[in-house]
XYZ file of N, CA and C in Angstrom:
309
model
N -45.586 25.586 7.352
C -45.740 25.305 8.755
C -46.534 23.837 9.692
N -45.613 23.129 10.390
C -46.649 21.785 10.583
C -46.053 21.761 11.790
N -46.622 21.096 12.742
C -46.848 20.871 14.641
C -47.079 19.545 14.605
N -47.080 18.500 15.720
C -47.384 17.670 15.917
C -47.277 17.038 17.691
N -47.783 16.043 17.931
C -47.338 15.877 19.680
C -45.816 14.948 19.137
N -45.170 14.367 18.406
C -44.282 13.939 17.792
C -42.665 14.533 17.502
N -43.243 15.952 17.299
C -42.348 16.865 17.506
C -41.326 16.559 16.038
N -42.388 16.172 14.850
C -41.707 16.160 13.574
C -40.124 16.895 13.004
N -42.069 17.583 13.162
C -41.039 19.310 12.454
C -39.990 20.240 13.158
N -39.659 19.581 14.514
C -39.512 20.630 15.713
C -40.573 21.811 16.470
N -41.087 21.844 16.363
C -42.188 21.687 16.755
C -44.040 21.153 17.033
N -43.454 21.484 18.418
C -44.713 19.974 19.414
C -46.437 20.618 19.416
N -47.220 20.150 19.534
C -47.997 20.358 19.224
C -49.649 19.899 19.851
N -50.979 20.119 20.585
C -52.195 18.998 20.264
C -51.738 18.072 19.328
N -52.335 17.176 19.030
C -52.542 16.848 17.751
C -53.497 15.661 18.188
N -54.786 16.073 17.630
C -56.161 14.366 17.207
C -56.082 13.942 15.785
N -55.419 12.513 16.392
C -55.880 11.853 14.892
C -57.249 10.554 15.056
N -57.888 11.140 14.408
C -59.242 11.108 14.085
C -59.567 9.578 12.989
N -58.483 9.416 12.937
C -58.489 8.120 11.908
C -57.661 7.801 11.322
N -56.328 6.762 11.447
C -55.259 6.737 11.198
C -56.139 5.020 11.036
N -55.671 4.666 9.961
C -57.264 3.116 9.435
C -56.895 2.545 8.313
N -56.604 1.816 8.095
C -57.001 0.504 6.624
C -58.047 -0.794 6.864
N -58.410 -1.165 5.868
C -58.994 -2.570 6.040
C -58.596 -3.922 7.582
N -57.547 -3.521 7.978
C -57.387 -4.681 8.928
C -56.965 -3.198 9.938
N -57.241 -1.876 10.292
C -56.335 -2.016 11.322
C -57.036 -0.332 11.649
N -57.369 0.222 12.713
C -58.346 1.588 13.246
C -58.010 1.899 14.390
N -57.082 3.137 14.440
C -56.834 3.527 15.488
C -57.203 5.503 15.606
N -57.817 5.990 17.100
C -58.112 7.164 16.907
C -57.257 7.618 18.315
N -56.630 8.770 17.853
C -55.308 8.614 18.875
C -55.465 10.957 19.449
N -55.341 10.861 20.904
C -56.265 12.332 21.566
C -54.446 12.393 22.235
N -53.738 13.437 21.311
C -52.191 13.473 22.380
C -52.691 15.432 23.163
N -52.088 15.265 24.107
C -51.198 16.286 24.461
C -49.936 16.544 23.469
N -49.294 18.003 23.981
C -48.326 18.140 23.450
C -47.218 17.468 23.813
N -47.029 17.189 25.060
C -45.696 16.630 25.934
C -46.539 15.438 25.924
N -46.786 14.736 25.268
C -47.576 13.387 25.109
C -47.878 12.656 24.069
N -46.338 12.346 23.318
C -46.188 11.321 22.148
C -47.255 10.485 21.549
N -48.027 9.022 22.824
C -47.932 7.948 22.668
C -49.331 8.422 22.541
N -50.488 9.161 23.150
C -51.661 9.880 23.658
C -52.353 8.685 24.052
N -53.584 9.594 24.475
C -55.063 8.383 24.370
C -55.294 7.847 22.970
N -55.345 6.484 23.082
C -55.607 6.444 21.884
C -57.066 4.434 21.862
N -57.236 4.412 21.099
C -58.563 3.202 21.182
C -59.196 2.913 19.866
N -59.268 1.708 19.698
C -59.129 0.567 18.314
C -58.519 -0.458 18.090
N -58.383 -0.971 16.957
C -58.107 -2.473 16.985
C -56.963 -2.066 15.789
N -55.027 -3.048 16.308
C -54.535 -3.382 15.401
C -53.171 -1.893 15.576
N -52.508 -2.188 13.779
C -51.434 -0.991 13.917
C -50.167 -1.202 14.698
N -49.007 -0.712 14.619
C -47.886 -0.488 15.060
C -46.766 -1.847 14.831
N -47.259 -2.236 14.231
C -46.376 -3.330 13.833
C -46.563 -4.300 14.682
N -45.665 -5.836 13.876
C -45.432 -7.031 14.942
C -44.804 -6.988 16.354
N -43.974 -6.096 16.749
C -43.691 -5.937 18.319
C -44.362 -4.587 19.081
N -45.343 -4.323 18.548
C -46.113 -3.118 19.446
C -47.188 -4.438 20.533
N -47.208 -3.390 21.930
C -48.178 -3.668 22.150
C -48.879 -3.506 23.210
N -49.211 -2.329 21.984
C -50.333 -1.328 23.063
C -51.307 -1.371 22.855
N -52.262 -1.000 23.682
C -54.412 -1.327 23.718
C -54.755 -1.449 22.470
N -55.433 -3.369 22.356
C -56.653 -3.420 21.832
C -57.754 -3.737 21.701
N -58.832 -2.537 21.366
C -59.863 -2.644 22.094
C -60.916 -3.543 21.145
N -60.720 -4.147 20.129
C -61.270 -4.429 19.175
C -60.479 -5.960 18.532
N -61.266 -6.657 18.483
C -60.458 -7.627 17.125
C -60.531 -7.858 15.804
N -59.757 -8.819 15.363
C -60.098 -9.125 13.984
C -61.581 -9.856 13.250
N -62.424 -10.172 14.344
C -63.567 -10.885 14.542
C -64.799 -9.774 14.310
N -64.402 -8.469 15.104
C -64.966 -7.639 15.062
C -64.839 -6.827 13.871
N -63.480 -5.994 13.514
C -63.327 -5.254 12.170
C -62.175 -6.078 11.834
N -62.581 -5.383 10.061
C -61.616 -5.716 8.835
C -62.657 -6.825 8.116
N -62.206 -7.264 7.385
C -62.390 -8.158 5.736
C -62.970 -9.112 6.530
N -64.551 -9.003 6.375
C -65.666 -10.323 7.436
C -65.808 -9.831 8.595
N -64.923 -9.187 8.984
C -65.926 -8.182 10.879
C -66.899 -8.521 10.851
N -67.842 -8.932 12.067
C -69.251 -9.334 12.019
C -69.561 -8.379 12.364
N -69.102 -7.130 12.927
C -69.529 -5.635 13.353
C -69.397 -4.869 12.100
N -68.026 -4.468 12.154
C -67.899 -3.420 10.756
C -66.957 -4.590 9.993
N -67.584 -4.932 8.638
C -66.436 -5.346 7.720
C -65.922 -4.514 6.945
N -64.965 -4.388 7.218
C -64.199 -3.042 6.464
C -64.210 -3.334 4.248
N -64.693 -5.095 3.492
C -64.821 -4.117 3.095
C -65.863 -3.242 2.308
N -66.907 -3.024 2.816
C -68.353 -2.241 2.751
C -68.147 -1.293 3.737
N -69.217 -0.522 3.275
C -69.126 1.673 3.541
C -69.690 1.139 5.067
N -69.029 2.071 6.285
C -69.642 2.428 7.637
C -69.602 3.558 7.428
N -69.998 3.856 8.928
C -70.197 5.440 9.261
C -69.289 5.381 10.439
N -68.432 6.929 11.274
C -68.051 7.361 11.803
C -68.263 8.710 12.051
N -68.919 8.556 13.775
C -69.045 9.822 14.450
C -68.027 9.984 15.246
N -67.379 11.320 15.606
C -66.781 11.962 16.568
C -67.346 12.774 16.761
N -67.120 12.643 18.792
C -67.971 13.515 19.523
C -66.480 14.600 19.838
N -66.804 15.377 20.614
C -65.926 16.122 21.770
C -66.645 16.789 23.001
N -67.095 15.718 23.997
C -67.677 16.339 24.958
C -66.338 17.467 25.836
N -67.519 18.471 26.376
C -66.738 18.777 27.201
C -67.614 19.409 28.278
N -66.692 20.110 29.561
C -67.130 20.142 30.811
C -67.837 21.478 31.152
N -67.978 21.929 32.361
C -69.236 23.235 32.480
C -68.123 24.466 31.791
N -67.344 24.037 31.859
C -65.842 25.316 32.432
C -65.324 25.679 30.542
N -66.136 24.546 29.745
C -66.540 24.031 27.790
C -64.382 24.281 27.916
N -64.098 23.072 28.713
C -62.913 22.085 28.201
C -62.688 21.220 28.030
N -61.806 20.226 27.106
C -62.475 19.146 26.491
C -62.023 18.204 27.136
N -62.715 17.026 27.464
C -63.028 16.078 28.331
C -62.813 15.405 27.786
N -62.501 14.715 26.376
C -61.913 13.116 25.873
C -62.817 13.492 24.446
N -62.632 12.872 23.659
C -63.399 12.215 22.574
C -63.330 11.096 22.090
N -64.569 10.865 22.132
C -65.359 9.887 21.647
C -65.656 9.639 20.350
N -65.228 8.030 19.895
C -65.300 7.556 18.176
C -66.357 6.684 18.049
N -67.503 6.253 17.337
C -67.993 5.112 16.971
C -68.448 5.110 15.750
N -67.981 3.528 15.620
C -68.194 3.380 13.757
C -69.190 2.443 14.064
N -70.149 2.324 13.058
C -71.966 2.216 12.929
C -71.743 1.286 11.400
N -72.093 0.049 11.505
C -72.873 -0.546 9.986
C -73.569 -1.259 10.293
N -74.847 -1.150 9.835
C -75.708 -2.540 9.841
C -76.464 -2.495 11.135
N -76.203 -1.705 12.248
C -77.329 -1.562 13.508
C -76.027 -2.533 14.342
N -74.579 -2.682 14.182
C -74.049 -2.876 15.015
C -72.799 -1.460 15.122
N -72.011 -1.698 16.085
C -71.329 -0.219 16.428
C -70.347 -0.976 17.571
N -69.123 0.133 17.017
C -67.615 -0.455 17.985
C -67.423 1.334 18.913
N -67.087 1.384 19.758
C -67.359 2.535 20.116
C -65.515 2.565 21.213
């Protein structure tokens, strides 16, 4: 059984992409069941014609990045804050390397 926000196998559901990444791109996305684009953050991905948000640039994240140099290990923290009734309000992703962080 498999489901996702894009209805790939005929079942649509909420989807959380903690990390869709490589050395040149990072994307974290929270999807509701009826929103295949979701709310995402990061840098790169999507191909040449993609016009999505770019929260960082290659000088910050990637090989030789001044904050996250993807040739070295870095830490990732993901938090899921909730409101007073326990409902999910966001997905907060932080990348950290040598005292420099991207949020």
